[in-house]
PDB file of N, CA and C in Angstrom:
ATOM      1  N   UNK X   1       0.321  -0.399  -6.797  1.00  0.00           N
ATOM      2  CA  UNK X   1      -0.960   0.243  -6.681  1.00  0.00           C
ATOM      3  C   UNK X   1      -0.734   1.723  -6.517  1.00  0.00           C
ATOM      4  N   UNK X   2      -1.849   2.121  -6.978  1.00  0.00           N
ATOM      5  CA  UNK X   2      -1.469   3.934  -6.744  1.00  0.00           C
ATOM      6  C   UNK X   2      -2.313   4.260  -6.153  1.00  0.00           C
ATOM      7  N   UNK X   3      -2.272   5.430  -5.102  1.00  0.00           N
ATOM      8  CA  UNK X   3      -3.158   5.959  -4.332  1.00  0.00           C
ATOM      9  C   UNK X   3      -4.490   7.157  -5.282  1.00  0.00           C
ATOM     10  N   UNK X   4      -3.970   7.734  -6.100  1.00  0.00           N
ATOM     11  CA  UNK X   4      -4.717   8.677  -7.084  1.00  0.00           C
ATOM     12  C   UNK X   4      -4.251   8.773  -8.301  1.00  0.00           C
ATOM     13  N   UNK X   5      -4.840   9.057  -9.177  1.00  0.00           N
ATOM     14  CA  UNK X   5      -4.131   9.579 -10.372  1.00  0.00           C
ATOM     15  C   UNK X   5      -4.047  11.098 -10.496  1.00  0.00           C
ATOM     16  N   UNK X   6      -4.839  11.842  -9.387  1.00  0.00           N
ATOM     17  CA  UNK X   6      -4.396  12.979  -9.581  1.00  0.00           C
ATOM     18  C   UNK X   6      -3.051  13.487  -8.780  1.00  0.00           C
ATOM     19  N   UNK X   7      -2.693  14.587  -9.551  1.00  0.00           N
ATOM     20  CA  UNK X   7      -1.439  15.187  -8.719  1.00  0.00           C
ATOM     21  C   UNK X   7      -1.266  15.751  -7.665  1.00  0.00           C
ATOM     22  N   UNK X   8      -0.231  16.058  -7.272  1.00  0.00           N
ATOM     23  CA  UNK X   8      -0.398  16.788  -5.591  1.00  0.00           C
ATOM     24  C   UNK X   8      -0.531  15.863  -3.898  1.00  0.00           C
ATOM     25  N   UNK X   9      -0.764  14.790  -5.068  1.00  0.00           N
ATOM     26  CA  UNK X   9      -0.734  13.566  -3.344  1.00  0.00           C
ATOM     27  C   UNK X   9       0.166  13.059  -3.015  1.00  0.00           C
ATOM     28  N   UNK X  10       1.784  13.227  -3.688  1.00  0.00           N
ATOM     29  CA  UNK X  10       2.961  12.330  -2.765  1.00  0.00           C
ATOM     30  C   UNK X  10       2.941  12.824  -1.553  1.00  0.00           C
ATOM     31  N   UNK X  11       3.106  11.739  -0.679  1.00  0.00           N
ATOM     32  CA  UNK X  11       3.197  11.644   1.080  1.00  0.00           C
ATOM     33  C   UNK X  11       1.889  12.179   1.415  1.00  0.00           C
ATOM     34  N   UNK X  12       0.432  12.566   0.758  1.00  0.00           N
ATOM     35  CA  UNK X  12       0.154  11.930   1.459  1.00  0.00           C
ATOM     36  C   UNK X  12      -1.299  11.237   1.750  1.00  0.00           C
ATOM     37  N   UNK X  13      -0.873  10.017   0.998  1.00  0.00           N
ATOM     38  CA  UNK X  13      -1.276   8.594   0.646  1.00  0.00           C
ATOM     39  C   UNK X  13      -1.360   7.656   2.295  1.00  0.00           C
ATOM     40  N   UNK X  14      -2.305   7.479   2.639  1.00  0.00           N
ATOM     41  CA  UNK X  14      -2.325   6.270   3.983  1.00  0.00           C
ATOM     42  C   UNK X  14      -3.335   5.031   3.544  1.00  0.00           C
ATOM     43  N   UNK X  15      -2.560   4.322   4.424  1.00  0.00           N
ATOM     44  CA  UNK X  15      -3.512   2.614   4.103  1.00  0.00           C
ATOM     45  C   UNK X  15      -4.028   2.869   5.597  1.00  0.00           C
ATOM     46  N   UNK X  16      -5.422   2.738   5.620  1.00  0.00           N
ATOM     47  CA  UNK X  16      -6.157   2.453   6.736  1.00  0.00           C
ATOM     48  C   UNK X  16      -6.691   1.839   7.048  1.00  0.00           C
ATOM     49  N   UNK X  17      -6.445   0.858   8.293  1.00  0.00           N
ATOM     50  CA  UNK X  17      -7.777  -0.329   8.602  1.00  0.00           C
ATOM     51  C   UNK X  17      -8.240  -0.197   9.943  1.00  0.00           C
ATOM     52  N   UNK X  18      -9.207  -0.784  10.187  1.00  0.00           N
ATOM     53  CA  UNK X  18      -9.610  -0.952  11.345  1.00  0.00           C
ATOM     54  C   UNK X  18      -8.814  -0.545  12.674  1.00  0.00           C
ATOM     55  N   UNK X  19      -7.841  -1.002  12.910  1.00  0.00           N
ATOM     56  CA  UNK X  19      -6.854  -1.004  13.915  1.00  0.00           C
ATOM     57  C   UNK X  19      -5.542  -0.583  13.792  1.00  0.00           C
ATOM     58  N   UNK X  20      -4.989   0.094  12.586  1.00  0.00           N
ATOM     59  CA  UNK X  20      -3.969   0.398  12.535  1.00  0.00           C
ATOM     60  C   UNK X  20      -4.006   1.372  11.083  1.00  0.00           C
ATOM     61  N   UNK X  21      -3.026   2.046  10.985  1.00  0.00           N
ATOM     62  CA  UNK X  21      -2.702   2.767   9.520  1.00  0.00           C
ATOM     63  C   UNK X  21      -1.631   3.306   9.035  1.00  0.00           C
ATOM     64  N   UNK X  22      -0.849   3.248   8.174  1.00  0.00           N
ATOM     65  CA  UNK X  22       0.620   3.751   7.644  1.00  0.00           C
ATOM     66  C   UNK X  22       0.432   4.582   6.023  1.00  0.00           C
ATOM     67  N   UNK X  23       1.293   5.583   6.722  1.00  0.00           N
ATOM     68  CA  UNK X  23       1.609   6.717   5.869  1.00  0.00           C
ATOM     69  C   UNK X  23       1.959   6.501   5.080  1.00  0.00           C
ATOM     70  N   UNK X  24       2.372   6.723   3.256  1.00  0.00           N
ATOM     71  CA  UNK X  24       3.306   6.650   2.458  1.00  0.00           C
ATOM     72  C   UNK X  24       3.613   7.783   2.102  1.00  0.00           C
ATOM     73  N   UNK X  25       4.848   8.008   3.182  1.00  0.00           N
ATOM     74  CA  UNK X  25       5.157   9.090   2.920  1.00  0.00           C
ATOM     75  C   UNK X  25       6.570   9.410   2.171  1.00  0.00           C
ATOM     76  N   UNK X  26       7.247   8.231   2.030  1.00  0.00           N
ATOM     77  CA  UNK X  26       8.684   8.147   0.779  1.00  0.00           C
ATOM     78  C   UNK X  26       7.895   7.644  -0.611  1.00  0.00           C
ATOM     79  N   UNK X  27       9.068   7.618  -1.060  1.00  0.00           N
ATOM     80  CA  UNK X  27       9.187   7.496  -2.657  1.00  0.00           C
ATOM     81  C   UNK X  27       8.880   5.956  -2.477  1.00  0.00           C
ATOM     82  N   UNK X  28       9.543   5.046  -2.258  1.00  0.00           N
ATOM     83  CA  UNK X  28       8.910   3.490  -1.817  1.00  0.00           C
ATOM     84  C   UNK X  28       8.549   3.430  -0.156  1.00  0.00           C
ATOM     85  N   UNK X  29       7.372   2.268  -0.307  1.00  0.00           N
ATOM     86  CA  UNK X  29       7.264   1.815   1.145  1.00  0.00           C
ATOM     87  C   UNK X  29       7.241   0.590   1.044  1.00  0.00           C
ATOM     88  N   UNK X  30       7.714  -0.123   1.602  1.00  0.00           N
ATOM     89  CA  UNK X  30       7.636  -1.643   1.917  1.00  0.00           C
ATOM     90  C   UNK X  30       6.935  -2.064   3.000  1.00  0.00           C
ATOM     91  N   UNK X  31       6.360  -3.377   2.441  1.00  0.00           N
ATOM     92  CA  UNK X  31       5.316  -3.418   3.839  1.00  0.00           C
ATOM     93  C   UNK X  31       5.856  -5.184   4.241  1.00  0.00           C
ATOM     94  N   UNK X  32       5.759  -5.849   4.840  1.00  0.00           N
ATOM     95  CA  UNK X  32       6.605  -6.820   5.439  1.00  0.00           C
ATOM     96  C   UNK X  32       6.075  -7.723   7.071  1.00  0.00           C
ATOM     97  N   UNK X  33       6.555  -8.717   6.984  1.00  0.00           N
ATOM     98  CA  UNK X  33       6.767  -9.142   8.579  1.00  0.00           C
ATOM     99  C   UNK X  33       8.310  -8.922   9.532  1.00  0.00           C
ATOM    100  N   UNK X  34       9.166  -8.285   7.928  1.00  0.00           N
ATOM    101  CA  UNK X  34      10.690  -7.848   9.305  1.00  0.00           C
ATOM    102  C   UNK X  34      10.989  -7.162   8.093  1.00  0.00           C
ATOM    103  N   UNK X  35      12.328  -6.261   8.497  1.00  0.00           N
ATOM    104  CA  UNK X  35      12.915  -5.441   7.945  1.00  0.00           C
ATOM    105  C   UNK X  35      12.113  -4.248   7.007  1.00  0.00           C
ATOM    106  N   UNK X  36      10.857  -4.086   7.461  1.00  0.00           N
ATOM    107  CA  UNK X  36      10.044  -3.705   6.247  1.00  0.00           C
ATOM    108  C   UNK X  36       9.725  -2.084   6.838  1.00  0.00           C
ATOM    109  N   UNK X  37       9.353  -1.003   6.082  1.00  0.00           N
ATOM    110  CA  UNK X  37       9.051   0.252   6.251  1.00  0.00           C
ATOM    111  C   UNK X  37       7.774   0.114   7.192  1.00  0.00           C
ATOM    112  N   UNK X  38       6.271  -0.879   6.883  1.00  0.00           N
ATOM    113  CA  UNK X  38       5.617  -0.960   7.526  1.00  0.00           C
ATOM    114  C   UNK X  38       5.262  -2.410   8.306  1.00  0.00           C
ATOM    115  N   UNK X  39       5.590  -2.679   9.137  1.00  0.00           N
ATOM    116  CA  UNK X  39       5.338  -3.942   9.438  1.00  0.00           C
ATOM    117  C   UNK X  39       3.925  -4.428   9.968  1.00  0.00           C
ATOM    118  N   UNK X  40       4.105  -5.649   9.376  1.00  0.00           N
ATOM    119  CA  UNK X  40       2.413  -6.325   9.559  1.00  0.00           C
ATOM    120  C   UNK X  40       3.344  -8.128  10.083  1.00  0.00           C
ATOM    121  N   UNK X  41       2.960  -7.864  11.277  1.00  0.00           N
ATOM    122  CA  UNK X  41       2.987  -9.262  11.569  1.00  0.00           C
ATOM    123  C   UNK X  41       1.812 -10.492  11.588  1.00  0.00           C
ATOM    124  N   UNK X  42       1.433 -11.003  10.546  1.00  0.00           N
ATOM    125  CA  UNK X  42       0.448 -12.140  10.451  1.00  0.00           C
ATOM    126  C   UNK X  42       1.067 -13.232   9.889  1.00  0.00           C
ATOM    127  N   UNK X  43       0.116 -14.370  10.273  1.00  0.00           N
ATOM    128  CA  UNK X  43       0.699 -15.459   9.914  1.00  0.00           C
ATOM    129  C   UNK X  43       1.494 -15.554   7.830  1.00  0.00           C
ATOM    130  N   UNK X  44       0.108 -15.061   7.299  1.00  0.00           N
ATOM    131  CA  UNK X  44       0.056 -14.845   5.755  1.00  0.00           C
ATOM    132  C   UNK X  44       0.947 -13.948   5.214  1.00  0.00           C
ATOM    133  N   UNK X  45       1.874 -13.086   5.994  1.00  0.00           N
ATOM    134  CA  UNK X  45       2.321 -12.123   5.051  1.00  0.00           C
ATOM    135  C   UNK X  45       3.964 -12.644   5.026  1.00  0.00           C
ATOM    136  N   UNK X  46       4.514 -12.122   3.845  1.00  0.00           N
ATOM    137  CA  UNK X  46       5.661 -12.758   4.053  1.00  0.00           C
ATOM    138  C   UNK X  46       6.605 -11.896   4.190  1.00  0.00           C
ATOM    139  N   UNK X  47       8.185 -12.111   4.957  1.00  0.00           N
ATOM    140  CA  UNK X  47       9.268 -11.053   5.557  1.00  0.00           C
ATOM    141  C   UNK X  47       9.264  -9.515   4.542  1.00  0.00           C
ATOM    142  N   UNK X  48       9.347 -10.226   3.320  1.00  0.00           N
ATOM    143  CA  UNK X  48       9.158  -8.944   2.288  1.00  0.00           C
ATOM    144  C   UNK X  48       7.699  -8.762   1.783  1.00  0.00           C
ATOM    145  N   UNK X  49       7.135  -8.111   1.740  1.00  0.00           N
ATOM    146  CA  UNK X  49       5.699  -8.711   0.857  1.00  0.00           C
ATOM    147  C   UNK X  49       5.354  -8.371  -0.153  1.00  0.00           C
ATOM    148  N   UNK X  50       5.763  -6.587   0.155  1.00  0.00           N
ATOM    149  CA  UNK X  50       4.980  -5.629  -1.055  1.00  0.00           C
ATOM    150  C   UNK X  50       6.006  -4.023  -1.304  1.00  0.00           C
ATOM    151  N   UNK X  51       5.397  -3.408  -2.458  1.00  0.00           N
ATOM    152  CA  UNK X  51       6.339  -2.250  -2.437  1.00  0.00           C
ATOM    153  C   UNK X  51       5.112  -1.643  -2.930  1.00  0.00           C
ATOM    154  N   UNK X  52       4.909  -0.228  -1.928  1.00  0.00           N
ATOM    155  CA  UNK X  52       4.093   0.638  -3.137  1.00  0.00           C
ATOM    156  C   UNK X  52       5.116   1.509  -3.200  1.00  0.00           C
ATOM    157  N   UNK X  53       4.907   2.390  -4.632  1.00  0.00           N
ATOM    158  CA  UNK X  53       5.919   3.409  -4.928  1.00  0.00           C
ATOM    159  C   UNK X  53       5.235   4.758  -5.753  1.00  0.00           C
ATOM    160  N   UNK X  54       5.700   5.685  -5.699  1.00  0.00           N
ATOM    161  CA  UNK X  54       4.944   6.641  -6.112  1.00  0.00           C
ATOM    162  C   UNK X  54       5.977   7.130  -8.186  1.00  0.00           C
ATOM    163  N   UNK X  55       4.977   6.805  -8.288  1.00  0.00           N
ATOM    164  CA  UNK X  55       5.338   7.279  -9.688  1.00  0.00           C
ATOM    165  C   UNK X  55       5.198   8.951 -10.073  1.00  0.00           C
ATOM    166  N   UNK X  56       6.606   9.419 -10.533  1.00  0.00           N
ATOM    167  CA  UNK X  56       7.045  10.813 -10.421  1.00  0.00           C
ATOM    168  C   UNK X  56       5.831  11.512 -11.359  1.00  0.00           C
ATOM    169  N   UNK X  57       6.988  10.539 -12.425  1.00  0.00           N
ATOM    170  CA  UNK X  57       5.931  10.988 -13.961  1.00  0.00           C
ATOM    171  C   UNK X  57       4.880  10.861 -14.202  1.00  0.00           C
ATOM    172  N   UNK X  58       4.062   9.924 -13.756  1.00  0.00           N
ATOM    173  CA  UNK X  58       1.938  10.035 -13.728  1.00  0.00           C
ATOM    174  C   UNK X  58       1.631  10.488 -12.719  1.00  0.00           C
ATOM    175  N   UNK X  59       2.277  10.840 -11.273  1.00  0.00           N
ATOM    176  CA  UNK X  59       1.544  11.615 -10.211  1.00  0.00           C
ATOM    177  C   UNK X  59       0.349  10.251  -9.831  1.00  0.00           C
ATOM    178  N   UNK X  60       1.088   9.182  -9.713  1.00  0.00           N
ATOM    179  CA  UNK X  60       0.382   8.260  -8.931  1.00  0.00           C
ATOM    180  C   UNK X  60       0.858   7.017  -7.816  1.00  0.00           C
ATOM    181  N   UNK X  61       0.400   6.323  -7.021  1.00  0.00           N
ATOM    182  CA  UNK X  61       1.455   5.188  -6.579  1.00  0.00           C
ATOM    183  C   UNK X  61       0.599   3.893  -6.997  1.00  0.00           C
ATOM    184  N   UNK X  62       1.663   2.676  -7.627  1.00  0.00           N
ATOM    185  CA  UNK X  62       1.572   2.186  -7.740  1.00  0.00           C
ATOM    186  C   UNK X  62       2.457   0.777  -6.173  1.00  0.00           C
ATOM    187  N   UNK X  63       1.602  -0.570  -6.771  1.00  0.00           N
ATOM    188  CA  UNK X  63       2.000  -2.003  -5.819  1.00  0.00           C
ATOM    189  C   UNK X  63       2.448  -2.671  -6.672  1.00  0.00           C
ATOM    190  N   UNK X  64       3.435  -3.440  -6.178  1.00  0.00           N
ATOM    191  CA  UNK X  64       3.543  -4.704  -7.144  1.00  0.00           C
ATOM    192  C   UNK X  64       4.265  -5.818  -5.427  1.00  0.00           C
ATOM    193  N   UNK X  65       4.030  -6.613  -5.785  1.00  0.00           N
ATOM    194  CA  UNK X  65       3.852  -7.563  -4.912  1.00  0.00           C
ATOM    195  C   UNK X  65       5.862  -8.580  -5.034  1.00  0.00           C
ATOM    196  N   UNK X  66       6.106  -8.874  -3.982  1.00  0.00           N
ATOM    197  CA  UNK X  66       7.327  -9.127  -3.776  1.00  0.00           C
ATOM    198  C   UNK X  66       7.605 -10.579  -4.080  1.00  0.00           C
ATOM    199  N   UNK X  67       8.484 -11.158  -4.980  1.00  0.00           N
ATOM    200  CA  UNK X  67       8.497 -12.286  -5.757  1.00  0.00           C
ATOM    201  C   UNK X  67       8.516 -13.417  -4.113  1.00  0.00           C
ATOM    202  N   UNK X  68       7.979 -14.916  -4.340  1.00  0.00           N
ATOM    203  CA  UNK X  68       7.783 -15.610  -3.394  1.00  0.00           C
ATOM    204  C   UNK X  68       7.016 -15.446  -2.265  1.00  0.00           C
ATOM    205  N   UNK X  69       6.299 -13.877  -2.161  1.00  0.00           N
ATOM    206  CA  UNK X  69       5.036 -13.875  -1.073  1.00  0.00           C
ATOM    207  C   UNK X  69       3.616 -14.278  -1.069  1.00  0.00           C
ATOM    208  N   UNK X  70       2.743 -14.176  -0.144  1.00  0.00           N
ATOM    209  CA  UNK X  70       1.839 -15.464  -0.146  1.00  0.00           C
ATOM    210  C   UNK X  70       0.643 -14.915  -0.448  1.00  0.00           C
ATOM    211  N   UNK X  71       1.044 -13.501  -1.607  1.00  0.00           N
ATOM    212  CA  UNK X  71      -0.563 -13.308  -1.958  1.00  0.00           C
ATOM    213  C   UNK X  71      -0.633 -11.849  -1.833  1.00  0.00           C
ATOM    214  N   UNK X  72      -1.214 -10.752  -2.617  1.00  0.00           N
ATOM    215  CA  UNK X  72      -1.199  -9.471  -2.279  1.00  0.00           C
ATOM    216  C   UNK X  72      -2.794  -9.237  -3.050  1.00  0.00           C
ATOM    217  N   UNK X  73      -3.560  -8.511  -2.351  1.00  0.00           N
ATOM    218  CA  UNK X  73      -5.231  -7.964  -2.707  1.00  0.00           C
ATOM    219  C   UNK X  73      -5.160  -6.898  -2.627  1.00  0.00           C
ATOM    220  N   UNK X  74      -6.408  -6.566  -4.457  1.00  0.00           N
ATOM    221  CA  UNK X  74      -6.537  -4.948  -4.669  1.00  0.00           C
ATOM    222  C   UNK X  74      -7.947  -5.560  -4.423  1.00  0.00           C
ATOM    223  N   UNK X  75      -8.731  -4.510  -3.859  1.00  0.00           N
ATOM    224  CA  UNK X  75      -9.873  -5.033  -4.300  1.00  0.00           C
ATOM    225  C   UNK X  75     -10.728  -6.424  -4.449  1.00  0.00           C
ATOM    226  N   UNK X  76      -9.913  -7.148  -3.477  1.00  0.00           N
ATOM    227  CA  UNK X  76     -10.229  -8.774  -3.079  1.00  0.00           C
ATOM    228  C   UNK X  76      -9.347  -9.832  -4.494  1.00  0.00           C
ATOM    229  N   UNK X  77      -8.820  -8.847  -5.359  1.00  0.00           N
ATOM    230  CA  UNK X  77      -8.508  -9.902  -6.674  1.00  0.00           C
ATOM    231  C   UNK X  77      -6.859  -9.876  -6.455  1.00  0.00           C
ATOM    232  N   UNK X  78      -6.170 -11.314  -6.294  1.00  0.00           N
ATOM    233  CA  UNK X  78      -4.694 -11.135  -6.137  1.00  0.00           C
ATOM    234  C   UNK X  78      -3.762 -10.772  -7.880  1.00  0.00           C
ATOM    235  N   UNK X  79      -3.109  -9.552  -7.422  1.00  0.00           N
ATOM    236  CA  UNK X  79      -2.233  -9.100  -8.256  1.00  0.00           C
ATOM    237  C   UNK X  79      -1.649  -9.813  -9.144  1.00  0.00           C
ATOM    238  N   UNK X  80      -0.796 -10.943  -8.068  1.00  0.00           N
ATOM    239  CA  UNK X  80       0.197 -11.610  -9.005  1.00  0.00           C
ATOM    240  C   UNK X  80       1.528 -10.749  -8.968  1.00  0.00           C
ATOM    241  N   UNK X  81       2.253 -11.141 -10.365  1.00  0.00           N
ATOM    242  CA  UNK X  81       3.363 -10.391 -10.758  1.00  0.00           C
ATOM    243  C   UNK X  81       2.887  -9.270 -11.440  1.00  0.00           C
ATOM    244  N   UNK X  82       1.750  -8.692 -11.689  1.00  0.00           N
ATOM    245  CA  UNK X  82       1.712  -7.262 -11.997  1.00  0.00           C
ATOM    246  C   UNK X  82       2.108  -6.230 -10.977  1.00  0.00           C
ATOM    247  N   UNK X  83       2.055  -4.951 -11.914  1.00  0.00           N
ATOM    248  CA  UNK X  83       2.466  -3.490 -10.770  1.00  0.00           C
ATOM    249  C   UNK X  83       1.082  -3.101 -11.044  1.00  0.00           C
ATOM    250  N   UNK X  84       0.106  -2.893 -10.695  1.00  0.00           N
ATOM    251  CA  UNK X  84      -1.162  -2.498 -10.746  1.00  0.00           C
ATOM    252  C   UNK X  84      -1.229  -0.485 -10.015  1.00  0.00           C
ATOM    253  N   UNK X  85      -1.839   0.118 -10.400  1.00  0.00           N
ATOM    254  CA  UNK X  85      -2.197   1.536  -9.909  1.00  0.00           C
ATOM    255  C   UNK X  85      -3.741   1.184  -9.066  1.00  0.00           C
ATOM    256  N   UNK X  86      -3.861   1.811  -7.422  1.00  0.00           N
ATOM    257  CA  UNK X  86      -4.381   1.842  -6.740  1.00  0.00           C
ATOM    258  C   UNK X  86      -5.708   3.183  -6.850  1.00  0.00           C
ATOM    259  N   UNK X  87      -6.629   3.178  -6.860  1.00  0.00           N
ATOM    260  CA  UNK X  87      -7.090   4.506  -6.401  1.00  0.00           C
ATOM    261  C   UNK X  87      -7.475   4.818  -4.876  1.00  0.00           C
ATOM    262  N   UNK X  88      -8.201   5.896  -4.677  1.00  0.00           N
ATOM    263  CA  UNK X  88      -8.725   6.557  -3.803  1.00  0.00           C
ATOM    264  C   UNK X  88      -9.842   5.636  -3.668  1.00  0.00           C
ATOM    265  N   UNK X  89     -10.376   5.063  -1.752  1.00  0.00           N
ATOM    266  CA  UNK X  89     -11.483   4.221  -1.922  1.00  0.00           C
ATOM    267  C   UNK X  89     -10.970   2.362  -1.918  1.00  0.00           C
ATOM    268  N   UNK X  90      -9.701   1.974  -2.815  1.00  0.00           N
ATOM    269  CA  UNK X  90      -9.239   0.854  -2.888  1.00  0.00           C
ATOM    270  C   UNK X  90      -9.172   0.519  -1.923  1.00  0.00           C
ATOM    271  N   UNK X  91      -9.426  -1.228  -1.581  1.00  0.00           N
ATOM    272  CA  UNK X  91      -9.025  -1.631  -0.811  1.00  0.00           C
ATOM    273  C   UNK X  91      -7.607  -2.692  -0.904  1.00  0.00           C
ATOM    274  N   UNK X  92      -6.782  -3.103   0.173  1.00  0.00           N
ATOM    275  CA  UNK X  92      -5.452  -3.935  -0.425  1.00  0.00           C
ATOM    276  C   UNK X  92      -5.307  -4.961   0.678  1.00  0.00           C
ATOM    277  N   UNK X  93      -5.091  -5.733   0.852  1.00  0.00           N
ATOM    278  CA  UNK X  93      -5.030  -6.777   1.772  1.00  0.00           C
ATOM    279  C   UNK X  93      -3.383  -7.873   2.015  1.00  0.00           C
ATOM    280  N   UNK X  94      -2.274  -8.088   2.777  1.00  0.00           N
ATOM    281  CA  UNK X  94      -1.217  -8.560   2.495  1.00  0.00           C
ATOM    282  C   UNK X  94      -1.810 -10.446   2.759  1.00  0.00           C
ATOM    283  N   UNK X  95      -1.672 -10.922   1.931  1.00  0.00           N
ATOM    284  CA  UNK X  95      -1.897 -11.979   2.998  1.00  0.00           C
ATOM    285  C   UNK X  95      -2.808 -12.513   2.802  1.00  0.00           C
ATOM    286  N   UNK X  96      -3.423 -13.714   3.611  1.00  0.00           N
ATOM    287  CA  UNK X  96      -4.793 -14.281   3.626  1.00  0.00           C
ATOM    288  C   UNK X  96      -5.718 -13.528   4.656  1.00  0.00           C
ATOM    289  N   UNK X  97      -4.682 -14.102   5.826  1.00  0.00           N
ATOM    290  CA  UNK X  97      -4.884 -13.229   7.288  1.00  0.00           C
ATOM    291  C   UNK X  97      -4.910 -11.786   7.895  1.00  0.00           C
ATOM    292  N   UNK X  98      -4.274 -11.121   7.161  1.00  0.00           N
ATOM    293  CA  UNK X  98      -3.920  -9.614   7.441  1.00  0.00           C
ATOM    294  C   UNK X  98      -5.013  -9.131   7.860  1.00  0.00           C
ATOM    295  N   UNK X  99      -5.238  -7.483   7.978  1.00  0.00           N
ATOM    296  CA  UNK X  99      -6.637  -6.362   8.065  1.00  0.00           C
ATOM    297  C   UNK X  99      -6.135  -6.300   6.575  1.00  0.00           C
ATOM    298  N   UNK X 100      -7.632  -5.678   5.842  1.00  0.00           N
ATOM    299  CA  UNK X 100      -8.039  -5.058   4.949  1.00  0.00           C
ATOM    300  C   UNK X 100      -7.835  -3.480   5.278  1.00  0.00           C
ATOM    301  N   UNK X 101      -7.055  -2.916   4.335  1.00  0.00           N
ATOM    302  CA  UNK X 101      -6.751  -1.358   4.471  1.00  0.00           C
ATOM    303  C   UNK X 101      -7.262  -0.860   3.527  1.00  0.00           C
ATOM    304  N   UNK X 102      -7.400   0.341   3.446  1.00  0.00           N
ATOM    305  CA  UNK X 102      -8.603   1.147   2.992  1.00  0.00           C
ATOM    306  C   UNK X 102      -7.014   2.259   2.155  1.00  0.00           C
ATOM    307  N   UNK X 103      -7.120   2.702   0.800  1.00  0.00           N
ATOM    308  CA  UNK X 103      -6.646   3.650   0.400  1.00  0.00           C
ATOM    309  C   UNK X 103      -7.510   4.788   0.670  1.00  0.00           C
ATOM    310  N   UNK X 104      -6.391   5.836   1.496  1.00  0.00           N
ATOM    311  CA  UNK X 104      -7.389   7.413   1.723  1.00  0.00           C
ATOM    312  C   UNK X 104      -6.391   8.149   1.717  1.00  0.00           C
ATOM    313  N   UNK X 105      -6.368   9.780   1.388  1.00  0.00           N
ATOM    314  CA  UNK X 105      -5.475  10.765   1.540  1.00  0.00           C
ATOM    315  C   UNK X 105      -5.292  11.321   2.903  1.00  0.00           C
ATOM    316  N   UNK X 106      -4.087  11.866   3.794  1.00  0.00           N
ATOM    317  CA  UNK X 106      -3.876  12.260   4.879  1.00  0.00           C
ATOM    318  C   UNK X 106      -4.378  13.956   4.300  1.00  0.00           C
ATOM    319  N   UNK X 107      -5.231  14.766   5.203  1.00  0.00           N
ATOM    320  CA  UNK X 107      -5.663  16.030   5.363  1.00  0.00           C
ATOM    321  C   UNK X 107      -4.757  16.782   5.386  1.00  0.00           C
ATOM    322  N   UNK X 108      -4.946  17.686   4.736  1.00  0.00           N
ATOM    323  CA  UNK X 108      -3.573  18.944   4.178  1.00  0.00           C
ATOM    324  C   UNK X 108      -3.496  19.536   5.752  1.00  0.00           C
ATOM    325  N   UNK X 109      -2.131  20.020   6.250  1.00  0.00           N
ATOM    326  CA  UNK X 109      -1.946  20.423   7.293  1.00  0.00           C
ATOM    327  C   UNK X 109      -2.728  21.939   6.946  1.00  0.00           C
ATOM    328  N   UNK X 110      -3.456  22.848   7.850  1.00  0.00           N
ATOM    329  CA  UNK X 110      -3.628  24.267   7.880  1.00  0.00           C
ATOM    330  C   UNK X 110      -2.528  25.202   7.584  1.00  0.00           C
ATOM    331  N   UNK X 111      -1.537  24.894   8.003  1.00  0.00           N
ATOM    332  CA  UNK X 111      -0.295  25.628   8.689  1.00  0.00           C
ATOM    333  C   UNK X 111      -0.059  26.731   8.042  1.00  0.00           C
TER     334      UNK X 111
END
């Protein structure tokens, strides 16, 4: 999934839900119940689950969902084995059980 198609947004791309939210702020993020960049412990998600990654060359991030996990949502519709591009506004879900996260951009620092 990709966070925009426009340019200028690597790192910074966040999944936001209700109660929690993670940055994508590398080149891949993995999202998971262990070993994972972001961890989501629910019953539904599985040790590996998902990868979003930011694509250099279109200036977007894309998901594709981790072979043997129990389900990955754009927009309430499961992926599958596609790499699908995300926008601004998307929603993504790991799981049956998980929170629903919200694709939004992190606010340009002033500095």
């Amino acid at each position: 999934a990709v966070v925009s198609t426009q340019s200028g947004h690597y790192g910074r791309g966040v999944l936001k839900s209700w109660n929690c939210s993670f940055q994508l702020t590398n080149v891949t993020t993995t999202f998971g119940k262990e070993d994972s960049d972001c961890l989501i412990p629910f019953r539904s998600v599985s040790k590996h689950h998902a990868v979003i990654a930011w694509d250099t060359k279109k200036q977007h991030y894309k998901i594709k969902e981790a072979p043997f996990s129990l389900g990955t949502f754009v927009n309430d519709s499961r992926i599958g084995v596609r790499t699908i591009v995300v926008v601004l506004g998307d929603t993504i879900r790991f799981g049956a059980d998980s929170p629903t996260f919200r694709v939004e951009l992190k606010e340009k620092s002033k500095e």
